[in-house]
PDB file of C-alpha atoms in Angstrom:
ATOM      1  CA  ASP A   1      16.219  -5.595  -3.866  1.00 68.00           C
ATOM      2  CA  GLN A   2      14.464  -2.152  -3.326  1.00 81.00           C
ATOM      3  CA  GLN A   3      12.738  -1.518  -6.617  1.00 93.00           C
ATOM      4  CA  VAL A   4      10.945   1.430  -5.382  1.00 95.00           C
ATOM      5  CA  LYS A   5      13.163   4.178  -3.668  1.00 95.00           C
ATOM      6  CA  GLN A   6      12.409   7.082  -1.531  1.00 96.00           C
ATOM      7  CA  ASN A   7      15.895   8.265  -0.370  1.00 91.00           C
ATOM      8  CA  SER A   8      14.445  11.001   1.767  1.00 95.00           C
ATOM      9  CA  PRO A   9      13.103   9.614   4.894  1.00 94.00           C
ATOM     10  CA  SER A  10      12.045  13.239   6.112  1.00 97.00           C
ATOM     11  CA  LEU A  11      11.202  16.696   4.648  1.00 97.00           C
ATOM     12  CA  SER A  12      10.326  19.988   6.638  1.00 98.00           C
ATOM     13  CA  VAL A  13       8.467  22.606   4.677  1.00 98.00           C
ATOM     14  CA  GLN A  14       7.028  25.872   5.945  1.00 98.00           C
ATOM     15  CA  GLU A  15       3.077  26.404   5.482  1.00 97.00           C
ATOM     16  CA  GLY A  16       2.396  28.191   2.008  1.00 97.00           C
ATOM     17  CA  ARG A  17       5.437  26.966   0.174  1.00 98.00           C
ATOM     18  CA  ILE A  18       6.139  24.008  -1.816  1.00 98.00           C
ATOM     19  CA  SER A  19       6.815  20.618  -0.805  1.00 98.00           C
ATOM     20  CA  ILE A  20       8.567  18.096  -3.322  1.00 98.00           C
ATOM     21  CA  LEU A  21       8.524  14.248  -2.498  1.00 98.00           C
ATOM     22  CA  ASN A  22      11.027  12.120  -4.866  1.00 98.00           C
ATOM     23  CA  CYS A  23      10.628   8.742  -5.711  1.00 98.00           C
ATOM     24  CA  ASP A  24      12.846   6.361  -8.209  1.00 97.00           C
ATOM     25  CA  TYR A  25      12.359   2.791  -9.688  1.00 97.00           C
ATOM     26  CA  THR A  26      14.524   0.502 -11.118  1.00 96.00           C
ATOM     27  CA  ASN A  27      12.131  -1.994 -12.589  1.00 91.00           C
ATOM     28  CA  SER A  28      11.350  -0.879 -16.499  1.00 91.00           C
ATOM     29  CA  MET A  29       8.262  -3.091 -16.668  1.00 88.00           C
ATOM     30  CA  PHE A  30       6.410  -0.438 -14.020  1.00 91.00           C
ATOM     31  CA  ASP A  31       3.953   1.393 -16.290  1.00 89.00           C
ATOM     32  CA  TYR A  32       1.698   2.764 -13.521  1.00 90.00           C
ATOM     33  CA  PHE A  33       2.476   5.105 -10.386  1.00 93.00           C
ATOM     34  CA  LEU A  34       0.552   6.125  -7.255  1.00 93.00           C
ATOM     35  CA  TRP A  35       1.248   8.211  -4.222  1.00 96.00           C
ATOM     36  CA  TYR A  36      -0.446   7.642  -0.949  1.00 95.00           C
ATOM     37  CA  LYS A  37      -0.590   9.435   2.122  1.00 97.00           C
ATOM     38  CA  LYS A  38      -0.647   7.808   5.661  1.00 94.00           C
ATOM     39  CA  TYR A  39      -1.504   8.975   8.760  1.00 94.00           C
ATOM     40  CA  PRO A  40      -0.801   7.035  12.032  1.00 89.00           C
ATOM     41  CA  ALA A  41      -2.865   4.094  12.768  1.00 86.00           C
ATOM     42  CA  GLU A  42      -4.768   4.423   9.895  1.00 91.00           C
ATOM     43  CA  GLY A  43      -4.680   2.845   6.249  1.00 94.00           C
ATOM     44  CA  PRO A  44      -2.875   4.563   3.341  1.00 94.00           C
ATOM     45  CA  THR A  45      -5.207   7.052   1.532  1.00 94.00           C
ATOM     46  CA  PHE A  46      -4.811   7.080  -2.444  1.00 91.00           C
ATOM     47  CA  LEU A  47      -3.739  10.670  -3.333  1.00 95.00           C
ATOM     48  CA  ILE A  48      -3.046  10.762  -6.802  1.00 95.00           C
ATOM     49  CA  SER A  49      -1.789   8.620  -9.685  1.00 93.00           C
ATOM     50  CA  ILE A  50       0.161   8.582 -13.092  1.00 94.00           C
ATOM     51  CA  SER A  51       0.250   6.417 -16.067  1.00 90.00           C
ATOM     52  CA  SER A  52       3.492   6.062 -18.118  1.00 91.00           C
ATOM     53  CA  ILE A  53       2.032   7.533 -21.209  1.00 91.00           C
ATOM     54  CA  LYS A  54       1.981  10.675 -19.389  1.00 92.00           C
ATOM     55  CA  ASP A  55       4.602  12.868 -17.819  1.00 95.00           C
ATOM     56  CA  LYS A  56       2.229  14.812 -15.397  1.00 97.00           C
ATOM     57  CA  ASN A  57      -1.015  14.637 -13.730  1.00 96.00           C
ATOM     58  CA  GLU A  58      -2.302  17.486 -11.563  1.00 97.00           C
ATOM     59  CA  ASP A  59      -5.204  17.312  -9.153  1.00 96.00           C
ATOM     60  CA  GLY A  60      -6.063  20.597  -7.088  1.00 97.00           C
ATOM     61  CA  ARG A  61      -2.863  21.042  -4.819  1.00 97.00           C
ATOM     62  CA  PHE A  62      -1.349  17.729  -6.096  1.00 98.00           C
ATOM     63  CA  THR A  63       0.922  17.376  -9.301  1.00 98.00           C
ATOM     64  CA  VAL A  64       3.035  14.489  -9.876  1.00 98.00           C
ATOM     65  CA  PHE A  65       5.619  14.413 -12.475  1.00 98.00           C
ATOM     66  CA  LEU A  66       7.075  11.012 -14.364  1.00 97.00           C
ATOM     67  CA  ASN A  67      10.791  11.278 -16.102  1.00 97.00           C
ATOM     68  CA  LYS A  68      10.498   7.763 -17.480  1.00 95.00           C
ATOM     69  CA  SER A  69      13.704   8.103 -19.157  1.00 95.00           C
ATOM     70  CA  ALA A  70      15.291   8.785 -15.240  1.00 97.00           C
ATOM     71  CA  LYS A  71      13.193   6.406 -13.539  1.00 97.00           C
ATOM     72  CA  HIS A  72      12.040   9.205 -11.423  1.00 97.00           C
ATOM     73  CA  LEU A  73       8.535  10.839 -10.431  1.00 97.00           C
ATOM     74  CA  SER A  74       7.990  13.234  -7.940  1.00 98.00           C
ATOM     75  CA  LEU A  75       5.185  14.576  -6.093  1.00 98.00           C
ATOM     76  CA  HIS A  76       4.293  18.595  -5.574  1.00 98.00           C
ATOM     77  CA  ILE A  77       2.378  19.996  -2.997  1.00 98.00           C
ATOM     78  CA  VAL A  78       1.585  23.938  -3.416  1.00 97.00           C
ATOM     79  CA  PRO A  79       0.774  25.605  -1.404  1.00 98.00           C
ATOM     80  CA  SER A  80       1.538  23.352   1.315  1.00 98.00           C
ATOM     81  CA  GLN A  81      -0.610  23.044   4.580  1.00 97.00           C
ATOM     82  CA  PRO A  82      -0.083  21.673   7.956  1.00 97.00           C
ATOM     83  CA  GLY A  83      -2.819  19.062   7.558  1.00 96.00           C
ATOM     84  CA  ASP A  84      -0.393  17.818   4.796  1.00 97.00           C
ATOM     85  CA  SER A  85       1.550  16.491   7.490  1.00 97.00           C
ATOM     86  CA  ALA A  86       1.944  12.807   6.840  1.00 97.00           C
ATOM     87  CA  VAL A  87       3.789   9.672   5.842  1.00 96.00           C
ATOM     88  CA  TYR A  88       3.806   9.815   1.950  1.00 97.00           C
ATOM     89  CA  PHE A  89       4.454   6.661   0.257  1.00 96.00           C
ATOM     90  CA  CYS A  90       5.143   6.156  -3.547  1.00 96.00           C
ATOM     91  CA  ALA A  91       3.941   2.564  -5.324  1.00 94.00           C
ATOM     92  CA  ALA A  92       4.539   1.250  -8.692  1.00 93.00           C
ATOM     93  CA  SER A  93       2.563  -1.394 -10.918  1.00 89.00           C
ATOM     94  CA  ALA A  94       3.322  -3.097 -14.023  1.00 85.00           C
ATOM     95  CA  ARG A  95      -0.313  -3.246 -15.022  1.00 73.00           C
ATOM     96  CA  TYR A  96      -0.059  -4.456 -18.579  1.00 66.00           C
ATOM     97  CA  GLY A  97       3.287  -6.735 -18.445  1.00 59.00           C
ATOM     98  CA  GLY A  98       4.907  -9.594 -17.031  1.00 57.00           C
ATOM     99  CA  THR A  99       2.675 -11.434 -13.849  1.00 57.00           C
ATOM    100  CA  SER A 100       2.701  -8.994 -11.383  1.00 57.00           C
ATOM    101  CA  TYR A 101      -1.199  -8.505 -11.745  1.00 65.00           C
ATOM    102  CA  GLY A 102      -1.409  -5.064 -10.663  1.00 70.00           C
ATOM    103  CA  LYS A 103       0.460  -5.627  -6.936  1.00 85.00           C
ATOM    104  CA  LEU A 104       2.037  -2.451  -5.739  1.00 90.00           C
ATOM    105  CA  THR A 105       5.516  -2.107  -4.775  1.00 92.00           C
ATOM    106  CA  PHE A 106       6.014   0.862  -2.149  1.00 94.00           C
ATOM    107  CA  GLY A 107       8.997   2.670  -1.294  1.00 95.00           C
ATOM    108  CA  GLN A 108      10.066   3.428   2.272  1.00 94.00           C
ATOM    109  CA  GLY A 109       7.861   6.230   2.761  1.00 95.00           C
ATOM    110  CA  THR A 110       9.016  10.083   3.464  1.00 96.00           C
ATOM    111  CA  ILE A 111       7.564  11.826   6.609  1.00 97.00           C
ATOM    112  CA  LEU A 112       6.342  15.324   5.707  1.00 98.00           C
ATOM    113  CA  THR A 113       6.132  17.882   8.435  1.00 98.00           C
ATOM    114  CA  VAL A 114       4.615  21.309   7.296  1.00 98.00           C
ATOM    115  CA  HIS A 115       5.330  24.242   9.847  1.00 96.00           C
ATOM    116  CA  PRO A 116       2.599  26.727  10.357  1.00 93.00           C
TER     117      PRO A 116
ATOM    118  CA  ASN B   1     -20.740   4.101   1.289  1.00 53.00           C
ATOM    119  CA  ALA B   2     -18.365   2.064   3.739  1.00 73.00           C
ATOM    120  CA  GLY B   3     -14.831   1.751   2.582  1.00 91.00           C
ATOM    121  CA  VAL B   4     -12.632  -1.506   3.312  1.00 95.00           C
ATOM    122  CA  MET B   5     -13.289  -2.819   6.790  1.00 96.00           C
ATOM    123  CA  GLN B   6     -10.378  -4.878   8.648  1.00 97.00           C
ATOM    124  CA  ASN B   7     -10.818  -6.509  11.939  1.00 97.00           C
ATOM    125  CA  PRO B   8      -9.908  -6.578  14.594  1.00 97.00           C
ATOM    126  CA  ARG B   9      -7.856  -3.652  14.424  1.00 97.00           C
ATOM    127  CA  HIS B  10      -5.244  -4.728  17.346  1.00 97.00           C
ATOM    128  CA  LEU B  11      -4.857  -8.338  17.930  1.00 98.00           C
ATOM    129  CA  VAL B  12      -2.224  -9.927  20.768  1.00 98.00           C
ATOM    130  CA  ARG B  13      -0.913 -13.223  20.473  1.00 98.00           C
ATOM    131  CA  ARG B  14       1.218 -15.501  22.119  1.00 97.00           C
ATOM    132  CA  ARG B  15       3.920 -17.320  20.418  1.00 97.00           C
ATOM    133  CA  GLY B  16       2.512 -20.373  18.837  1.00 97.00           C
ATOM    134  CA  GLN B  17      -0.948 -19.191  18.775  1.00 98.00           C
ATOM    135  CA  GLU B  18      -3.111 -18.523  15.466  1.00 98.00           C
ATOM    136  CA  ALA B  19      -3.952 -15.552  14.303  1.00 98.00           C
ATOM    137  CA  ARG B  20      -6.971 -14.263  11.733  1.00 98.00           C
ATOM    138  CA  LEU B  21      -7.398 -11.184  10.330  1.00 98.00           C
ATOM    139  CA  ARG B  22     -10.651 -10.347   8.734  1.00 98.00           C
ATOM    140  CA  CYS B  23     -11.123  -7.763   5.446  1.00 98.00           C
ATOM    141  CA  SER B  24     -14.129  -6.629   4.109  1.00 97.00           C
ATOM    142  CA  PRO B  25     -13.461  -4.957   0.439  1.00 95.00           C
ATOM    143  CA  MET B  26     -15.956  -1.824  -0.412  1.00 93.00           C
ATOM    144  CA  LYS B  27     -18.932  -2.887  -1.982  1.00 90.00           C
ATOM    145  CA  GLY B  28     -18.702  -3.882  -5.728  1.00 85.00           C
ATOM    146  CA  HIS B  29     -14.861  -4.567  -5.281  1.00 88.00           C
ATOM    147  CA  SER B  30     -14.080  -8.161  -6.118  1.00 87.00           C
ATOM    148  CA  HIS B  31     -10.290  -7.777  -6.192  1.00 90.00           C
ATOM    149  CA  VAL B  32      -8.336  -7.935  -2.598  1.00 93.00           C
ATOM    150  CA  TYR B  33      -4.681  -7.525  -1.819  1.00 94.00           C
ATOM    151  CA  TRP B  34      -3.020  -8.144   1.384  1.00 97.00           C
ATOM    152  CA  TYR B  35       0.315  -6.116   2.465  1.00 97.00           C
ATOM    153  CA  ARG B  36       2.304  -6.041   5.551  1.00 97.00           C
ATOM    154  CA  GLN B  37       4.382  -3.349   6.811  1.00 94.00           C
ATOM    155  CA  LEU B  38       7.352  -3.960   9.362  1.00 90.00           C
ATOM    156  CA  PRO B  39       8.602  -1.188  11.826  1.00 82.00           C
ATOM    157  CA  GLU B  40      10.006   1.705   9.886  1.00 79.00           C
ATOM    158  CA  GLU B  41       9.450  -0.110   6.427  1.00 83.00           C
ATOM    159  CA  GLY B  42       7.059   0.543   3.401  1.00 87.00           C
ATOM    160  CA  LEU B  43       4.245  -1.964   2.779  1.00 94.00           C
ATOM    161  CA  LYS B  44       5.276  -5.275   1.304  1.00 95.00           C
ATOM    162  CA  PHE B  45       2.866  -7.381  -1.106  1.00 94.00           C
ATOM    163  CA  MET B  46       1.819 -10.583   0.087  1.00 96.00           C
ATOM    164  CA  VAL B  47      -1.220 -11.997  -1.590  1.00 95.00           C
ATOM    165  CA  TYR B  48      -3.837 -11.070  -4.030  1.00 92.00           C
ATOM    166  CA  LEU B  49      -7.243 -12.968  -4.448  1.00 92.00           C
ATOM    167  CA  GLN B  50     -10.524 -12.712  -6.310  1.00 90.00           C
ATOM    168  CA  LYS B  51     -13.487 -14.777  -5.091  1.00 88.00           C
ATOM    169  CA  GLU B  52     -12.586 -18.168  -4.571  1.00 89.00           C
ATOM    170  CA  ASN B  53      -9.323 -17.963  -6.374  1.00 91.00           C
ATOM    171  CA  ILE B  54      -5.495 -17.040  -5.441  1.00 93.00           C
ATOM    172  CA  ILE B  55      -4.429 -15.060  -8.162  1.00 89.00           C
ATOM    173  CA  ASP B  56      -0.554 -14.044  -7.068  1.00 90.00           C
ATOM    174  CA  GLU B  57       0.704 -15.281  -3.761  1.00 92.00           C
ATOM    175  CA  SER B  58       4.531 -14.517  -4.826  1.00 91.00           C
ATOM    176  CA  GLY B  59       4.686 -12.564  -1.369  1.00 93.00           C
ATOM    177  CA  MET B  60       3.592 -14.912   0.982  1.00 95.00           C
ATOM    178  CA  PRO B  61       5.974 -16.580   3.360  1.00 94.00           C
ATOM    179  CA  LYS B  62       6.178 -20.284   2.141  1.00 90.00           C
ATOM    180  CA  GLU B  63       4.896 -21.737   5.614  1.00 95.00           C
ATOM    181  CA  ARG B  64       2.595 -20.833   8.071  1.00 97.00           C
ATOM    182  CA  PHE B  65       0.453 -18.043   6.339  1.00 98.00           C
ATOM    183  CA  SER B  66      -2.493 -18.802   3.859  1.00 97.00           C
ATOM    184  CA  ALA B  67      -5.213 -16.607   2.745  1.00 97.00           C
ATOM    185  CA  GLU B  68      -8.782 -16.951   1.144  1.00 96.00           C
ATOM    186  CA  PHE B  69     -11.443 -15.303  -0.375  1.00 95.00           C
ATOM    187  CA  PRO B  70     -14.570 -17.064  -0.362  1.00 93.00           C
ATOM    188  CA  LYS B  71     -17.695 -16.791  -2.414  1.00 90.00           C
ATOM    189  CA  GLU B  72     -19.533 -15.398   0.773  1.00 90.00           C
ATOM    190  CA  GLY B  73     -18.023 -13.483   3.721  1.00 92.00           C
ATOM    191  CA  PRO B  74     -14.676 -11.186   4.279  1.00 95.00           C
ATOM    192  CA  SER B  75     -11.304 -12.285   3.050  1.00 97.00           C
ATOM    193  CA  ILE B  76      -9.309 -13.980   5.772  1.00 98.00           C
ATOM    194  CA  LEU B  77      -5.806 -13.832   6.562  1.00 98.00           C
ATOM    195  CA  ARG B  78      -4.167 -16.797   8.515  1.00 98.00           C
ATOM    196  CA  ILE B  79      -1.016 -16.908  10.439  1.00 98.00           C
ATOM    197  CA  GLN B  80      -0.105 -20.145  12.155  1.00 98.00           C
ATOM    198  CA  GLN B  81       1.956 -20.536  14.872  1.00 98.00           C
ATOM    199  CA  VAL B  82       2.973 -16.834  15.121  1.00 98.00           C
ATOM    200  CA  VAL B  83       6.866 -15.654  16.068  1.00 97.00           C
ATOM    201  CA  ARG B  84       7.598 -12.548  17.100  1.00 95.00           C
ATOM    202  CA  GLY B  85       8.858 -11.691  13.810  1.00 94.00           C
ATOM    203  CA  ASP B  86       5.116 -11.821  12.297  1.00 96.00           C
ATOM    204  CA  SER B  87       4.599  -8.453  14.628  1.00 96.00           C
ATOM    205  CA  ALA B  88       3.483  -5.799  12.079  1.00 96.00           C
ATOM    206  CA  ALA B  89       0.763  -4.004  10.654  1.00 96.00           C
ATOM    207  CA  TYR B  90      -1.251  -5.932   7.938  1.00 98.00           C
ATOM    208  CA  PHE B  91      -3.022  -4.032   5.564  1.00 97.00           C
ATOM    209  CA  CYS B  92      -6.074  -4.963   3.043  1.00 97.00           C
ATOM    210  CA  ALA B  93      -6.903  -3.309  -0.138  1.00 94.00           C
ATOM    211  CA  SER B  94      -9.582  -3.519  -2.408  1.00 92.00           C
ATOM    212  CA  SER B  95     -10.229  -2.566  -6.075  1.00 88.00           C
ATOM    213  CA  PRO B  96     -13.049  -2.668  -8.403  1.00 82.00           C
ATOM    214  CA  GLY B  97     -11.830  -3.959 -11.610  1.00 68.00           C
ATOM    215  CA  SER B  98      -9.669  -6.284 -13.315  1.00 56.00           C
ATOM    216  CA  GLY B  99      -6.492  -6.846 -11.645  1.00 51.00           C
ATOM    217  CA  GLY B 100      -4.320  -3.592 -11.067  1.00 51.00           C
ATOM    218  CA  LEU B 101      -6.141  -1.543 -13.630  1.00 59.00           C
ATOM    219  CA  ASP B 102      -7.893   0.556 -10.763  1.00 68.00           C
ATOM    220  CA  GLU B 103      -6.499   2.343  -7.729  1.00 79.00           C
ATOM    221  CA  GLN B 104      -6.227   0.232  -4.801  1.00 87.00           C
ATOM    222  CA  TYR B 105      -8.008   1.308  -1.638  1.00 91.00           C
ATOM    223  CA  PHE B 106      -6.994   0.573   1.567  1.00 94.00           C
ATOM    224  CA  GLY B 107      -8.245  -0.599   5.321  1.00 96.00           C
ATOM    225  CA  PRO B 108      -7.266   0.734   8.645  1.00 96.00           C
ATOM    226  CA  GLY B 109      -5.093  -2.111   9.010  1.00 97.00           C
ATOM    227  CA  THR B 110      -4.972  -4.587  11.823  1.00 98.00           C
ATOM    228  CA  ARG B 111      -1.630  -4.286  14.356  1.00 96.00           C
ATOM    229  CA  LEU B 112      -0.860  -7.672  15.056  1.00 97.00           C
ATOM    230  CA  THR B 113       1.777  -7.841  18.279  1.00 97.00           C
ATOM    231  CA  VAL B 114       3.289 -11.574  19.225  1.00 97.00           C
ATOM    232  CA  THR B 115       4.576 -11.913  22.616  1.00 96.00           C
TER     233      THR B 115
END
């Protein structure tokens, strides 16, 4: 039962353009969403998060949008840079509901390649 | 300010041996999570611990796997009688605050290979 899905295994973008990575979830108990970036042979690095009381959060070149009614979130990177090439994971947690104790449920990841 | 540390980074075990993976959380963090990543998949939650307590082990296989976070020292994930299907990357994450209310910061992982 895949509660968090990233339906695009890969995305290729030209340097300077916008990268849009998408993520869908099914569990309505999720109230906190995060994006992580991962290079090969390294651990995931936290990028940006959003609480379910917001619909947008911005940090420099990174913006996360949340559409609760559609159970969909997206990460926008603009402008994209070659150093952004990595695997991007979205993750979700139910911080205040149920007994999940904040454990993260991850999507399968999207490989982003930014071409110079 | 050191990040989350995991050792060893690579571990090779023969089938039937034991594997011990260690995780030292970031300074000031008292919450530890273990995740496993199988090839071509996302990370899957295994267990959540605070000092001397297992809070949530709903993601742990029922047999052969155990975890601890003692009062002193690192958190340990122990896999007894390893099988080939245990080959994966095991990541530890830590957070400072009460469960789940803060971002989790990940270590570099331990890559376990079972031959």
